[in-house]
C-alpha positions as CSV (number, residue, x, y, z in Angstrom):
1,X,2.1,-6.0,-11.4
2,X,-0.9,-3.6,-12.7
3,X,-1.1,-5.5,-15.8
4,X,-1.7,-8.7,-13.3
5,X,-4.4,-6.8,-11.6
6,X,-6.4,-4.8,-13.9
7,X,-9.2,-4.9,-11.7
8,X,-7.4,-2.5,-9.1
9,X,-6.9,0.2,-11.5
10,X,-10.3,-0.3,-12.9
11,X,-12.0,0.4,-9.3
12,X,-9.2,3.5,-8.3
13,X,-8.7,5.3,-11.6
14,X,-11.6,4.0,-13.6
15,X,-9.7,2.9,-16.9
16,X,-7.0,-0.3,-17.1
17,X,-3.1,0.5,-16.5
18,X,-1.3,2.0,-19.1
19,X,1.6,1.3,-21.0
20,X,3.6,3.6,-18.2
21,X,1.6,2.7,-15.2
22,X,3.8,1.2,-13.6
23,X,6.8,3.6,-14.3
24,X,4.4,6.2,-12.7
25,X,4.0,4.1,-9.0
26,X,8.4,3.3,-8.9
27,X,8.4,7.7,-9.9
28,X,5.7,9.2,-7.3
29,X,7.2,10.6,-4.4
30,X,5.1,12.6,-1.6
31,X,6.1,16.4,-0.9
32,X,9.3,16.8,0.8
33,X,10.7,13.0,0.3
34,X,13.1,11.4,-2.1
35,X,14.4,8.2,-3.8
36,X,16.1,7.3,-0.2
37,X,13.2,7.0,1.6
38,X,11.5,5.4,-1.1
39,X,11.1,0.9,-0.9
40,X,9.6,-0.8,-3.7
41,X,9.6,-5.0,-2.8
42,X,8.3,-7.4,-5.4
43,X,6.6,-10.1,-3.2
44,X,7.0,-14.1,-4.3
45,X,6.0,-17.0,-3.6
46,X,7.1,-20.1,-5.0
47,X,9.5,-18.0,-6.8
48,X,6.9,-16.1,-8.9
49,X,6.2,-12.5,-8.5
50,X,2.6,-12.6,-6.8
51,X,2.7,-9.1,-5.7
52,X,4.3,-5.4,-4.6
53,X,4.6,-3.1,-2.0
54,X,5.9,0.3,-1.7
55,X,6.9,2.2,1.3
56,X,7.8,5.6,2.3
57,X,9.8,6.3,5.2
58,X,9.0,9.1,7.6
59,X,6.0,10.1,6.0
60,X,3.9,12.1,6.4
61,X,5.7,12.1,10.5
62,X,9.5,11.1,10.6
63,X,7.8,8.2,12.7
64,X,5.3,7.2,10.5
65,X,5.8,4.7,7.2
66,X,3.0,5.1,4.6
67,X,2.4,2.7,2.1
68,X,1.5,3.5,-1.0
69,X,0.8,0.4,-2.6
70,X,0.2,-3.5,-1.4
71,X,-1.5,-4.7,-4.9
72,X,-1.1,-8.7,-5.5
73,X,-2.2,-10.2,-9.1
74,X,-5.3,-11.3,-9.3
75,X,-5.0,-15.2,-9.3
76,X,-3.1,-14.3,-6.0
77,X,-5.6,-12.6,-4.2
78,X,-7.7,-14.3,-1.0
79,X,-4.7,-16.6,-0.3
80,X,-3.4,-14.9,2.7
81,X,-0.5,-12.9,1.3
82,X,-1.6,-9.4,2.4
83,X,-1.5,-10.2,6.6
84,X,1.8,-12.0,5.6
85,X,3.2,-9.0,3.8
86,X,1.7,-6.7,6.7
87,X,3.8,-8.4,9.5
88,X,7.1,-8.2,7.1
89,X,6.0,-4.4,6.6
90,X,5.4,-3.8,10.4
91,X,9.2,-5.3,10.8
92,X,10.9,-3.0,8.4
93,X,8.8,0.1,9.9
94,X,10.2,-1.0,13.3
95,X,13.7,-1.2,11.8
96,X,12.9,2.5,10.7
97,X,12.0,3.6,14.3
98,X,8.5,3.9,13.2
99,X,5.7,4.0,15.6
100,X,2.7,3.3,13.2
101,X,2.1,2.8,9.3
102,X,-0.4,4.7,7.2
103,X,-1.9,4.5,3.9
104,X,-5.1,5.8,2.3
105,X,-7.2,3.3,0.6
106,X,-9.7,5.0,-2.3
107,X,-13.4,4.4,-1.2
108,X,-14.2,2.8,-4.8
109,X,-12.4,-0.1,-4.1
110,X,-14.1,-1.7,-1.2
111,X,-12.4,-4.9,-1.1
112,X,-9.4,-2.9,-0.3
113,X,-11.0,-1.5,2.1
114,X,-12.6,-4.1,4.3
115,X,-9.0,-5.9,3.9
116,X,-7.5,-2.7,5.6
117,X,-10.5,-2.4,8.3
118,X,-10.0,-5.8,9.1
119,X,-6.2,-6.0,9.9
120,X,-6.9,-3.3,12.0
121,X,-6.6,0.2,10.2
122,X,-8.4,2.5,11.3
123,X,-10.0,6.1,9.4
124,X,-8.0,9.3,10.0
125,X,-10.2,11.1,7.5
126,X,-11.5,11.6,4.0
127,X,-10.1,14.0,1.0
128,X,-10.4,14.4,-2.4
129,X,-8.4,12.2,-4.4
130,X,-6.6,13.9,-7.8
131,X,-6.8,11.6,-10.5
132,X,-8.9,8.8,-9.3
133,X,-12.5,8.0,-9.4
134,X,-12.9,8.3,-5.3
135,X,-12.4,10.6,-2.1
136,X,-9.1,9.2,-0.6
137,X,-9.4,7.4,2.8
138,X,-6.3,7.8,4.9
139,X,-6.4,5.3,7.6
140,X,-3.7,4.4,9.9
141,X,-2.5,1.3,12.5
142,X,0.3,1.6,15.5
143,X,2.7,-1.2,15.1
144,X,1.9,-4.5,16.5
145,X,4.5,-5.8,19.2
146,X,5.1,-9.2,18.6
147,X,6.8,-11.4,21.2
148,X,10.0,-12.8,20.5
C-alpha cells in the first residue's frame, strides 16, 4: 500500500518507501504490546485493495485503541473511504471495550491532518518525531455512539 501512495511517505519521512517499507509498518510494535494486540485490515472496494489500517489495542490506556496507520492509494483518496473506515474502526474499538481512539498524525502532512481535525480529532500535544521529517501530533476522539 506505500508503493500506491508514495506521496505519504514523501510528506512523513521525506524519501519514497523502500523495498521493506512495508515489512517495517506489519513489524512496529509500541513499548509494552505484542503481535496480539496488533490488527492490520487491507480495506477494498470493489474487490481491490484501496487501502490499510492498523490498530493497536489498549494503547497507550488499556481503554484506548491507537492507530497507527489509515493510508489509502492515491487514486483512492477524496472518495469517502476514510469516515467509512473510521465508523468500522470506532466498531471494533467498542468490541475492545475501548472508550476512545488515538493516533498522532506528523505535522508535514497537512492533508492528513485537516482529515483528522475534521472527523473530529482533537490535539493532545506535540513531540518530536524519530525518523520522520515532522514533530508528531497525537490527537485523540472518544467513540461516537451510534443508535441502533
Amino acid at each position: 500500500m506505500l508503493e500506491g501512495a508514495p506521496g505519504y511517505s514523501l510528506a512523513v519521512e521525506g524519501r519514497l518507501p523502500g523495498p521493506g517499507a512495508a515489512i517495517e509498518v506489519l513489524d512496529a510494535l509500541p513499548p509494552g504490546k505484542d503481535y496480539a494486540d496488533k490488527f492490520v485490515y487491507e480495506i477494498a472496494h470493489d474487490g481491490e485493495a484501496v487501502g490499510c489500517l492498523e490498530m493497536v489495542r489498549g494503547y497507550p490506556e488499556t481503554d484506548i485503541a491507537f492507530i497507527g496507520l489509515l493510508l489509502f492509494r492515491e487514486e483512492s483518496q477524496g472518495r469517502g473511504f476514510g469516515p467509512q473506515v473510521l465508523q468500522m474502526a470506532e466498531a471494533i474499538c467498542t468490541g475492545w471495550q475501548c472508550r476512545a481512539l488515538r493516533l498522532a498524525v506528523i505535522d508535514t502532512n497537512p492533508r492528513a491532518l485537516e482529515f483528522w481535525k475534521r472527523e473530529g480529532f482533537v490535539e493532545l500535544l506535540r513531540k518530536p518525531a524519530i525518523d520522520y521529517a515532522g514533530q508528531a501530533i497525537v490527537m485523540q476522539r472518544g467513540l461516537v455512539t451510534r443508535p441502533a
